[in-house]
Coordinates of C-alpha atoms in Angstrom, one line a residue:
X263 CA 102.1 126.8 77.2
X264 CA 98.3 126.6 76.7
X265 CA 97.1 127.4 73.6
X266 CA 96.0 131.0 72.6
X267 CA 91.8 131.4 72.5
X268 CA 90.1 132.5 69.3
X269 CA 89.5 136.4 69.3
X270 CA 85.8 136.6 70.3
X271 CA 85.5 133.7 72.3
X272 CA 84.2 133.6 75.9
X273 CA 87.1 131.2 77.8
X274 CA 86.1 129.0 80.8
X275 CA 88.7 131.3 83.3
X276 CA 86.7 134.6 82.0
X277 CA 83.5 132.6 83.1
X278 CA 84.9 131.8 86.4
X279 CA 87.2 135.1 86.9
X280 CA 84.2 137.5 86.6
X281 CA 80.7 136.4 87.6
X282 CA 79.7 139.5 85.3
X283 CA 81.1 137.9 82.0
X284 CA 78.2 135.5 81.3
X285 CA 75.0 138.4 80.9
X286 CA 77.3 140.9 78.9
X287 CA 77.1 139.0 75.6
X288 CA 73.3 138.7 76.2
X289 CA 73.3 142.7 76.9
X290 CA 75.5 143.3 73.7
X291 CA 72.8 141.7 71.9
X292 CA 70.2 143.0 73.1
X293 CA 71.7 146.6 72.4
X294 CA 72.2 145.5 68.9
X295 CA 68.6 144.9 68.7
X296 CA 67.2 148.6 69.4
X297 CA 67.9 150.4 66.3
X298 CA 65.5 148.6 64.2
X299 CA 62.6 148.9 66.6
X300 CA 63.6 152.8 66.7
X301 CA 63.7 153.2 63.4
X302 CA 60.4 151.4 62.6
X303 CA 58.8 154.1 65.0
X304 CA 60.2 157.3 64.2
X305 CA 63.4 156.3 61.8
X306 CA 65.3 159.7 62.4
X307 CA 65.6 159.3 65.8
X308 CA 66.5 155.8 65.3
X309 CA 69.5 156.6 62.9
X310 CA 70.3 159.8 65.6
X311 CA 70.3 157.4 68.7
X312 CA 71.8 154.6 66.4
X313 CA 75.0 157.7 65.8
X314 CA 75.5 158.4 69.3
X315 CA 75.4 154.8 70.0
X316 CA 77.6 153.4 68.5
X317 CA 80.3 153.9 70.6
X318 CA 78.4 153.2 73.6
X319 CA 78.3 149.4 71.8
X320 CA 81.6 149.8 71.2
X321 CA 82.5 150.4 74.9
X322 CA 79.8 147.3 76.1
X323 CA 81.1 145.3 73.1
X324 CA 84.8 146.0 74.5
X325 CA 84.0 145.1 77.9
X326 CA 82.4 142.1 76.8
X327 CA 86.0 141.0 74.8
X328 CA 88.0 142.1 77.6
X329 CA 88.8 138.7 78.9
X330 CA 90.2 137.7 75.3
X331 CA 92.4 140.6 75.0
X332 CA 95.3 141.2 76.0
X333 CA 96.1 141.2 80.4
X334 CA 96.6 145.2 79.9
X335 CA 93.2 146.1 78.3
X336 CA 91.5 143.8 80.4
X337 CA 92.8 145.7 83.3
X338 CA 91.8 149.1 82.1
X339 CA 88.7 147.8 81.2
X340 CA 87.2 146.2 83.9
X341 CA 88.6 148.8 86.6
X342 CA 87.1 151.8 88.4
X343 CA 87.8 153.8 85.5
X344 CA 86.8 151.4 82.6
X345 CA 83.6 150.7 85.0
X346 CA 82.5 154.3 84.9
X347 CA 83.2 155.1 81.1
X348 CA 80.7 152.2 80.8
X349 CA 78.5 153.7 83.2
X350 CA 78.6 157.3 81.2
X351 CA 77.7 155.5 78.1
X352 CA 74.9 153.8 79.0
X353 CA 73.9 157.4 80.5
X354 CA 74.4 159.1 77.3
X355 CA 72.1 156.4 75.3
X356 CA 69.0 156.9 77.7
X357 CA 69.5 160.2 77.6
X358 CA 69.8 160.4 73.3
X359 CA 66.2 157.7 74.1
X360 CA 64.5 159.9 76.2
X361 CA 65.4 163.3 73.5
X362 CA 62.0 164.6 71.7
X363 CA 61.7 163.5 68.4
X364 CA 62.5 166.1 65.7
X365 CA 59.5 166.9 63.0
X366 CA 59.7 164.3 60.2
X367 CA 60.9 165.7 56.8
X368 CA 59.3 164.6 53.6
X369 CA 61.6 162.8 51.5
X370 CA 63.7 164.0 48.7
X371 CA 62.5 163.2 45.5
X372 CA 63.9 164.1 41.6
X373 CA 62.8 167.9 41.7
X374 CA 64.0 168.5 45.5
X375 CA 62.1 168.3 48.9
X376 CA 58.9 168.2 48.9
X377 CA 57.7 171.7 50.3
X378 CA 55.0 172.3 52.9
X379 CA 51.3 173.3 52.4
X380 CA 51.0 177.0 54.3
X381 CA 47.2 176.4 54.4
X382 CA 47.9 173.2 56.7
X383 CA 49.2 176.0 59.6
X384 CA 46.9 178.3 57.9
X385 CA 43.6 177.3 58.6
X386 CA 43.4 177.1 62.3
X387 CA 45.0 180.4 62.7
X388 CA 42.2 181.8 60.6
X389 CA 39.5 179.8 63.0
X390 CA 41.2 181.1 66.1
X391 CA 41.2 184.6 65.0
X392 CA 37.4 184.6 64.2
X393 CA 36.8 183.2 67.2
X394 CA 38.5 185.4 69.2
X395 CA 37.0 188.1 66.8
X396 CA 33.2 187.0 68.0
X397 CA 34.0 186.8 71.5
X398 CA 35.3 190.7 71.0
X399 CA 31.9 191.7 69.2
X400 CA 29.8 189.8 71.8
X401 CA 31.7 191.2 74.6
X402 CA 31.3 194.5 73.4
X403 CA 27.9 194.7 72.5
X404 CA 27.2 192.8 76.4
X405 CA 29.1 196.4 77.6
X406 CA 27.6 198.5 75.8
X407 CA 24.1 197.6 76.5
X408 CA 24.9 197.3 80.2
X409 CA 25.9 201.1 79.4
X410 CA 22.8 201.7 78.3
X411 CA 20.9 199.9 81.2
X412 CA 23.4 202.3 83.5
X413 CA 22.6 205.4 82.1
X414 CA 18.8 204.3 81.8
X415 CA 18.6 204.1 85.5
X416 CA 20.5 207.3 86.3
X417 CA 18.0 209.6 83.6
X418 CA 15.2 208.0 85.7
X419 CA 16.3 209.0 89.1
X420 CA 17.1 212.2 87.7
X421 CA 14.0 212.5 86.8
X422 CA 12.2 211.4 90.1
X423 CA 13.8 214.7 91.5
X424 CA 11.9 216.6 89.0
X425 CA 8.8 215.3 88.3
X426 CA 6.5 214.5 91.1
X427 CA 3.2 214.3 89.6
X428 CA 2.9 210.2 88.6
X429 CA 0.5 210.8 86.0
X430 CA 3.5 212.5 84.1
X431 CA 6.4 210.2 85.7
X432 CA 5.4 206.8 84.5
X433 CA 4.8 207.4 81.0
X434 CA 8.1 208.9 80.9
X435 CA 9.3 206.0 82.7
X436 CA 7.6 203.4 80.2
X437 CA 8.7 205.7 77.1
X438 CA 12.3 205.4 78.1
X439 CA 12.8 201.9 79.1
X440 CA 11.0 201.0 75.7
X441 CA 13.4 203.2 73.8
X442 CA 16.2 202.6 75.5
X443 CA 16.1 198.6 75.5
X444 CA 13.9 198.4 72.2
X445 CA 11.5 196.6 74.3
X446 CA 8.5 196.5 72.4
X447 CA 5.6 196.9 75.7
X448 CA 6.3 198.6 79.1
X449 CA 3.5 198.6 81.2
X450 CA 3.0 200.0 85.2
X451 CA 0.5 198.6 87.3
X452 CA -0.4 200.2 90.5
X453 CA -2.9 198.9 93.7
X454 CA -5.5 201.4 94.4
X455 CA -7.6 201.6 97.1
X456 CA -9.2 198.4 96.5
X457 CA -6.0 195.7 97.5
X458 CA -7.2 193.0 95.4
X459 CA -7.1 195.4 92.6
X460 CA -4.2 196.3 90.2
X461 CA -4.9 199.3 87.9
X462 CA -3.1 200.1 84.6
X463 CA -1.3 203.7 85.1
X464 CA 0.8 203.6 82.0
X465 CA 1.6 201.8 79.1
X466 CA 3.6 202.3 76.1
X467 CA 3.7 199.5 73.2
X468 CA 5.0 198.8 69.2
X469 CA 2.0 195.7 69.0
X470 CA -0.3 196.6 71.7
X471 CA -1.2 198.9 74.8
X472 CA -3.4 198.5 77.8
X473 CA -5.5 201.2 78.4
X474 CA -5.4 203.1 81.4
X475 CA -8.1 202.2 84.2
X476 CA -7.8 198.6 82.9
X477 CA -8.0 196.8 86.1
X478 CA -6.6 192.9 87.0
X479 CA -7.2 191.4 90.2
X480 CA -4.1 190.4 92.6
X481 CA -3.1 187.1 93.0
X482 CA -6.0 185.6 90.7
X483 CA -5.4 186.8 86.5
X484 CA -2.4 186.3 84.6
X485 CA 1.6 187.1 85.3
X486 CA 1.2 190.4 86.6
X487 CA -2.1 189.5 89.1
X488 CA 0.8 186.6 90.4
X489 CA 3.4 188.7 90.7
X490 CA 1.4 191.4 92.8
X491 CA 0.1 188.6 95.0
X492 CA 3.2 186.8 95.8
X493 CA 5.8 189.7 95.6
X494 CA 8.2 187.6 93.4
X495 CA 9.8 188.8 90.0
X496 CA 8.6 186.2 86.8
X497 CA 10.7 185.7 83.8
X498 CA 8.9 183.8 81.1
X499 CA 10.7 183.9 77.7
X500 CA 8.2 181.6 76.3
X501 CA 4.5 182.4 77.7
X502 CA 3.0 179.4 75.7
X503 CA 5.2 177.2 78.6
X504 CA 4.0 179.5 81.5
X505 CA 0.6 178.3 82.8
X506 CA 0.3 181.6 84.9
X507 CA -0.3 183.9 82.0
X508 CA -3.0 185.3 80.4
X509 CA -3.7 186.2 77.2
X510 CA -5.0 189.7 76.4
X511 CA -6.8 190.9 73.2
X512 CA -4.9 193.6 73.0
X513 CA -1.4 191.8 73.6
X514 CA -2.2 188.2 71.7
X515 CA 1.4 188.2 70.2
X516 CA 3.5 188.4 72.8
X517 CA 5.8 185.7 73.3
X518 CA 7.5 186.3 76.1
X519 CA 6.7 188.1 79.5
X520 CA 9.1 189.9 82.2
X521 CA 7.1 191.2 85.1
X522 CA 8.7 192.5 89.1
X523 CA 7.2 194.1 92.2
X524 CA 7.1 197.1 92.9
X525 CA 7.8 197.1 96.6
X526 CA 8.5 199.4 99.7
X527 CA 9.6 197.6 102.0
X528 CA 7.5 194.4 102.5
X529 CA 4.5 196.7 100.6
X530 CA 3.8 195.7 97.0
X531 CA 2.6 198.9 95.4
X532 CA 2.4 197.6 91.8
X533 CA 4.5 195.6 89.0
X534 CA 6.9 196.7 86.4
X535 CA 5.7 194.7 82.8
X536 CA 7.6 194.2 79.6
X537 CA 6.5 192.0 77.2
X538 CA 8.0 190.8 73.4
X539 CA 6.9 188.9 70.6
X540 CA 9.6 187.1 70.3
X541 CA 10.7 183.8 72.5
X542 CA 13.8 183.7 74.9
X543 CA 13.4 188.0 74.2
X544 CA 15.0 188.8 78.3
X545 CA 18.0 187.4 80.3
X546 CA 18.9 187.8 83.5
X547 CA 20.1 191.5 83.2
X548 CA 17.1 192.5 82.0
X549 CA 15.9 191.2 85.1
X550 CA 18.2 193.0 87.8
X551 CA 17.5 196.0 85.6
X552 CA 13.9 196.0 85.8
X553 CA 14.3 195.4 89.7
X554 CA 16.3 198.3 90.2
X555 CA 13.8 200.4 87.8
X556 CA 11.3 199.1 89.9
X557 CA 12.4 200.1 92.6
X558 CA 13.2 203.9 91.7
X559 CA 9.4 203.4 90.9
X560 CA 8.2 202.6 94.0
X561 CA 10.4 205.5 95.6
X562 CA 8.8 208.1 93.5
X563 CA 5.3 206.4 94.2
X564 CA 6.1 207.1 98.1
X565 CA 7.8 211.1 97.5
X566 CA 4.5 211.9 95.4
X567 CA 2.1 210.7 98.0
X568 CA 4.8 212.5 100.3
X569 CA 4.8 215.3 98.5
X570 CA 0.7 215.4 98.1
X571 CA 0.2 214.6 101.9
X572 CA 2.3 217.8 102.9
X573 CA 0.7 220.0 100.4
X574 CA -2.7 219.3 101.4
X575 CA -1.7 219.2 105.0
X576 CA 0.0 223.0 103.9
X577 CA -3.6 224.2 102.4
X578 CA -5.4 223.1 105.3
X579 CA -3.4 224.8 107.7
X580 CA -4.2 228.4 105.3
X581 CA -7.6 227.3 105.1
X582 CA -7.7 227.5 108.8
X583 CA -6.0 230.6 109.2
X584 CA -7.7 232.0 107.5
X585 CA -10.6 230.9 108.8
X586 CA -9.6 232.2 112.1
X587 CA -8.8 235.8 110.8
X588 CA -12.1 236.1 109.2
X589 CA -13.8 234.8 112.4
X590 CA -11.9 236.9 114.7
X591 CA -11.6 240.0 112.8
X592 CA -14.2 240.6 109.9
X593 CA -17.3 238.3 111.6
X594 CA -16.3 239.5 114.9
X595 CA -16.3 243.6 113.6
X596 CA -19.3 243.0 111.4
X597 CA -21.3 241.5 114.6
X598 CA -20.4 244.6 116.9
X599 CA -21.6 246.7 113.9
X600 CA -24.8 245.1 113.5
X601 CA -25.3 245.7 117.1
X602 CA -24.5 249.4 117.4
X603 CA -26.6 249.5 114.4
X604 CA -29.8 247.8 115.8
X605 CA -29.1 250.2 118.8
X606 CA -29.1 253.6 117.1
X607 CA -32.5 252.5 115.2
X608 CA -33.9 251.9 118.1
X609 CA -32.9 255.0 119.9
X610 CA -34.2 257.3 117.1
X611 CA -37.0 259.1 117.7
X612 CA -39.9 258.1 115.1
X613 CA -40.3 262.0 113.4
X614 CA -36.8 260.7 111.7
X615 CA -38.0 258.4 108.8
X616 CA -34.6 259.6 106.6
X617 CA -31.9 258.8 109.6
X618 CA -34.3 255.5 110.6
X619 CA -34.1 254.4 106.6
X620 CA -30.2 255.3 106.1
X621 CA -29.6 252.8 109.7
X622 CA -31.9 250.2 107.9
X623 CA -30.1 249.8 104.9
X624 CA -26.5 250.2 107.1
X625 CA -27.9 247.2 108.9
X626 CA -29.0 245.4 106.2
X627 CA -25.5 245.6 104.7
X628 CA -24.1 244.9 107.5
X629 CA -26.0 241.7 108.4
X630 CA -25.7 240.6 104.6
X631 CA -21.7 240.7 104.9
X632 CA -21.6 238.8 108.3
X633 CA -23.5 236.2 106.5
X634 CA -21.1 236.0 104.0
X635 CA -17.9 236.1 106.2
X636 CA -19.8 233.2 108.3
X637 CA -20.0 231.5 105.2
X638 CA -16.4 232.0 103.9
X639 CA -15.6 230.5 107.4
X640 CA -17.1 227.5 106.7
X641 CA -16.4 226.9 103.5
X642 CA -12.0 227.4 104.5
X643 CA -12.9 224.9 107.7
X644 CA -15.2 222.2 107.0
X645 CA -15.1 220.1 110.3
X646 CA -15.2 216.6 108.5
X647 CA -12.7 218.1 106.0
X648 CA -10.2 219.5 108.4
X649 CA -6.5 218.6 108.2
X650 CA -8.0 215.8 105.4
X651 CA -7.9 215.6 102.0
X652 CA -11.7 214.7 100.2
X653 CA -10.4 211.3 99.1
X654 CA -8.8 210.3 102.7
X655 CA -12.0 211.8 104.1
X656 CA -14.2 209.5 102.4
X657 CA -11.9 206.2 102.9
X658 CA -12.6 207.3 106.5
X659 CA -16.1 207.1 106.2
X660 CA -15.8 203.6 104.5
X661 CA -13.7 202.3 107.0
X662 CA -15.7 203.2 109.5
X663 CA -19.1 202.2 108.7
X664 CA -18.0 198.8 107.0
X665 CA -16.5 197.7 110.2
X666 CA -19.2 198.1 111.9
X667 CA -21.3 196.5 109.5
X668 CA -19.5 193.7 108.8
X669 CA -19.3 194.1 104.4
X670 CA -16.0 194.3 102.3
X671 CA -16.2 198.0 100.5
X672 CA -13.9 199.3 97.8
X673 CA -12.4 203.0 97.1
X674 CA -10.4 204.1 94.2
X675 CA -10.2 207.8 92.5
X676 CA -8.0 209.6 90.3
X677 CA -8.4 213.2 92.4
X678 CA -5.2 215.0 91.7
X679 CA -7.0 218.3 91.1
X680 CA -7.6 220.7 94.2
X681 CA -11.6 221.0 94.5
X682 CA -13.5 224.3 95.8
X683 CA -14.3 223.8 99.5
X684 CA -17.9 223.9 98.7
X685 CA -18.0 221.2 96.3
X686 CA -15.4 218.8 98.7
X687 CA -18.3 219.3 101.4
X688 CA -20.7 218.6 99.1
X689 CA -19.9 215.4 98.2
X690 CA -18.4 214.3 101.6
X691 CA -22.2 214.8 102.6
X692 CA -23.7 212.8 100.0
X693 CA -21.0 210.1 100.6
X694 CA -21.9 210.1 104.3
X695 CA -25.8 210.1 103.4
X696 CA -25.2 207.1 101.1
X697 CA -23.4 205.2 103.3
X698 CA -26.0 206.1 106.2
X699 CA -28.8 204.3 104.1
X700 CA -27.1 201.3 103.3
X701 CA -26.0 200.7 106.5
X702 CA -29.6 201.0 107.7
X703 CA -31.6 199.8 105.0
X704 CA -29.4 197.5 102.5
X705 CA -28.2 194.5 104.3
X706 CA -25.5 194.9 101.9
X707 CA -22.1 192.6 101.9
X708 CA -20.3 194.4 99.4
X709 CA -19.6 198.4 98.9
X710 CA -17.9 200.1 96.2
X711 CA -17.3 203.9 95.5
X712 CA -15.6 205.6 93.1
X713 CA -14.7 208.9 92.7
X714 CA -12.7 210.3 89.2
X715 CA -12.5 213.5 87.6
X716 CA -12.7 213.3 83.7
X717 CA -12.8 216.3 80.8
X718 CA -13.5 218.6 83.6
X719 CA -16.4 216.7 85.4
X720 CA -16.7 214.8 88.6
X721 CA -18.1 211.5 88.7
X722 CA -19.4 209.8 92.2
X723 CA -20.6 206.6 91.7
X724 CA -21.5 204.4 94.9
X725 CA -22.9 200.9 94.3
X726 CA -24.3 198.2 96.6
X727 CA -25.2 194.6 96.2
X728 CA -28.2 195.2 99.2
X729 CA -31.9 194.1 98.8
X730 CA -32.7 197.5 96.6
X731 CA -35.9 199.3 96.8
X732 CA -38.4 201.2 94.5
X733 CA -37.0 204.5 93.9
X734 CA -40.1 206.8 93.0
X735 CA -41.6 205.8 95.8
X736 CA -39.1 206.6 98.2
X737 CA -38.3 209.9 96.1
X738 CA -42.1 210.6 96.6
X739 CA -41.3 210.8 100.1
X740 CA -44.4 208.4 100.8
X741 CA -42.0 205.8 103.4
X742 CA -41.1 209.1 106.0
X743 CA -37.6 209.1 104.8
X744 CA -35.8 212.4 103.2
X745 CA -32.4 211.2 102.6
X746 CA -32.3 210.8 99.0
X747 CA -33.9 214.0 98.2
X748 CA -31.4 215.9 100.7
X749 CA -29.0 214.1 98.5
X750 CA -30.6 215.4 95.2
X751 CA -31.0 219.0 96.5
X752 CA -27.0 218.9 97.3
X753 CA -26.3 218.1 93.9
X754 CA -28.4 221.1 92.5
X755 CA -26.9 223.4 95.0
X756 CA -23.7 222.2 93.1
X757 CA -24.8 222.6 89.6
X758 CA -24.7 218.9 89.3
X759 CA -27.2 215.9 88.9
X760 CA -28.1 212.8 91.3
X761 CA -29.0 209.5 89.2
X762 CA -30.4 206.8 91.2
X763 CA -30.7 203.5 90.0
X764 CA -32.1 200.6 92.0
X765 CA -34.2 197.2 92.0
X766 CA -35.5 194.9 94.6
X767 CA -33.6 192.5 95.1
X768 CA -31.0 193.6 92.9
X769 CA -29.0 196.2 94.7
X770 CA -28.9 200.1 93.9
X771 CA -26.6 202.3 92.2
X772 CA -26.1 206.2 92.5
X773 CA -24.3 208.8 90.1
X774 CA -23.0 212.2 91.0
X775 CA -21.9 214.3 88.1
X776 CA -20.9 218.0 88.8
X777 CA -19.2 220.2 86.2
X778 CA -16.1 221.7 87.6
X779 CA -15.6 225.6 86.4
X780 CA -13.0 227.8 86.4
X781 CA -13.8 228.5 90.6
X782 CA -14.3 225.0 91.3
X783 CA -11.3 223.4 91.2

């Protein structure tokens, strides 16, 4: 009978029996080995996984003895059922590896555990709510002055409804935006007559304010001439960076400049202008709200000359009926009057000097009030006038004569008061007279005329750059030619004065001034 093995040992017949028997000793081992690298990394998982373990070592430790025990655990061991608890215990130890670690405790010590410092968890719950707290302010104040910008926009188009008169509209429109916004300098510049000029219609300002009638030119001075030119919207939140600006006298501390068309369609009529004196001052909302300002601007720019086109088409149309009625009624009865008149003084026998006196002085009447129905007529219907306004009336004459002359001219007025028909003749006659002698006698290449209504007086100016003449000599009448004193005795008729001023060589310059009364305008 052979001799019984040592408990533990491997025998040659388990070796050759079972190829498995020789790698589960190695396995055993290197089970065995796990806990301390476990528990060097996180030591209460180690001594958890080392717990459930244990009997998973057990079960590989007994699989690895089963050829030295007895025939009947052997059997149970190493068959399908032993085979599969092995298999569920090496399951269950990956699965106790692959568990997340529980949070370390601190150690015990003499007085008890160690307790925790609140502030540790405190602290960043503090940040967070801060944070969270500033994103609520900034969000709040971004709504609220978008609110603002809203409600901005829908006072102003309110407001284009009821104002039509832009003289009272853009200040409005500059007062509001600048109290609305807290911008510190609105400013509306509008193209005249002249295209290549922009002039200053209203302005409001904490630091500074343009005057109005200060004049830039388009395309050529500053952020606002560029804009104008080019029809593009500038943002410059720090103008010493911005080689298109310009700096004013008046406006030496801004910092930064916002400035947008204003456009009809592909027409720029002017540009919107907001200026700070402080840097990075406007973002892009201020930008879209400008635009849209801008816009409203350009709409109400359109309604007024709308507005002022359909009135004065609306006066001329009385004007001319009335003109007719006087004609055809009045003139027309006053003529057959003076006629049977004329013929009863002429049939009357001479022995009746009281009935021939009574018939003069009938007739006299007579003729004097069909001379002053004649001139009613023609001061309601002036032929150039007629279905015109005095300002379009004179641009007409400019365009006219400077095409066919060949010289660049230049119109701009401020006439948004309603003239008497005698005085809009008046100076439609000078104009024309003015224009007749430059285009004959000037050689001029540049025209300019002005016409403006200030503290109740009318101002004509009309300048030249031409070759100029002595003016008391023509004035003297001594050259043939009358058109300067017909010019001279208009403006008396008018209660006004004529001031010429002109050098050889040097171009000429002439000055209407009339006073408008009460009747006059």
């Amino acid at each position: 009978m052979p001799a019984a093995s040592p408990i533990g040992a491997v025998s040659p017949r388990a070796h050759a029996s079972s190829p498995r028997a020789g790698i589960r000793l190695p396995a055993l081992l290197a089970l065995s080995r796990w806990r301390p690298i476990i528990e060097r990394h996180d030591p209460a998982r180690g001594e958890d996984v080392t717990k459930r373990g244990l009997l998973v070592l057990l079960a590989f430790g007994s699989g690895v003895l089963a050829p030295s025990l007895t025939p009947l655990v052997r059997r149970v061991l190493t068959g399908r059922r032993g085979r599969l608890l092995v298999t569920a215990a090496g399951l269950a130890t990956l699965a106790a590896l692959a568990r997340p670690p529980r949070p370390a405790e601190a150690p015990p010590t003499a007085e008890g555990p160690v307790p925790q410092d609140p502030s540790a968890t405190a602290k960043p719950a503090t940040s967070d709510r801060h944070r969270l707290e500033a994103l609520v302010i900034e969000r709040t104040a971004r709504l609220r002055h978008r609110a603002e910008q809203l409600r901005t926009i829908n006072l102003v188009g309110q407001r284009l409804v009821q104002i039509r008169n832009l003289d009272e509209l853009l200040p409005f429109i500059c007062n509001e935006l600048r109290r609305a916004f807290s911008y510190e300098n609105v400013n509306i510049f509008l193209i005249g007559d002249d295209p290549k000029v922009l002039e200053a219609r209203a302005s409001s300002g904490t630091y500074g304010r343009i005057a109005p009638g200060d004049t830039l030119r388009v395309g050529e001075q500053g952020i606002v001439g560029w804009v104008a030119g080019s029809g593009q919207p500038l943002l410059a939140n720090d103008v010493s960076r911005e080689p298109r600006y310009l700096v004013h006298d008046w406006l030496a501390e801004t910092r930064a400049e916002l400035a947008v068309p204003i456009r009809l369609g592909d027409q720029v009529l002017g540009v919107l202008d907001i200026e700070s004196r402080h840097v990075d001052a406007f973002d892009e909302t201020d930008l879209s709200t400008a635009q849209t300002l801008a816009d409203l601007i350009a709409v109400a720019i359109e309604n007024a000359r709308l507005y002022d086109q359909t009135r004065a088409l609306a006066v001329t149309e009385e004007r001319n009926r009335l003109a007719r009625e006087i004609h055809d009624t009045i003139a027309q009865g006053l003529t057959a009057l003076t006629l049977q008149l004329e013929l009863a003084d002429a049939a009357l026998p001479a022995d009746l000097p009281a009935a021939r006196q009574a018939i003069a002085r009938a007739l006299s009447l007579a003729r004097t009030n069909l001379e002053e129905a004649r001139r009613s007529v023609q001061n309601l219907r002036s032929r150039s006038l007629n279905r015109r306004s005095l300002a379009d009336a004179i641009r007409a004459l400019l365009e006219q004569a400077g095409k066919q002359n060949g010289y660049y001219y230049a119109f701009r007025h401020n006439l948004h008061v309603e003239l008497a028909p005698a005085v809009e003749n008046g100076v439609y006659r000078i104009v024309q007279e003015a224009l007749t002698n430059i285009n004959r006698h000037a050689q001029a290449s540049e025209v300019n005329v002005a016409l403006e209504v200030h503290d109740g007086t009318l101002r004509l100016v009309i300048e030249d750059d031409g070759v100029g003449f002595d003016p008391e000599e023509v004035l003297a009448g001594k050259d043939g030619h009358f058109g300067l004193i017909g010019m001279q005795e208009r403006a008396h008729l008018l209660g006004g004065t004529l001031a010429i001023s002109s050098t050889p060589g040097e171009g000429t310059a002439i000055e209407l001034r009339i006073p408008l009364q009460s009747g006059q305008r």
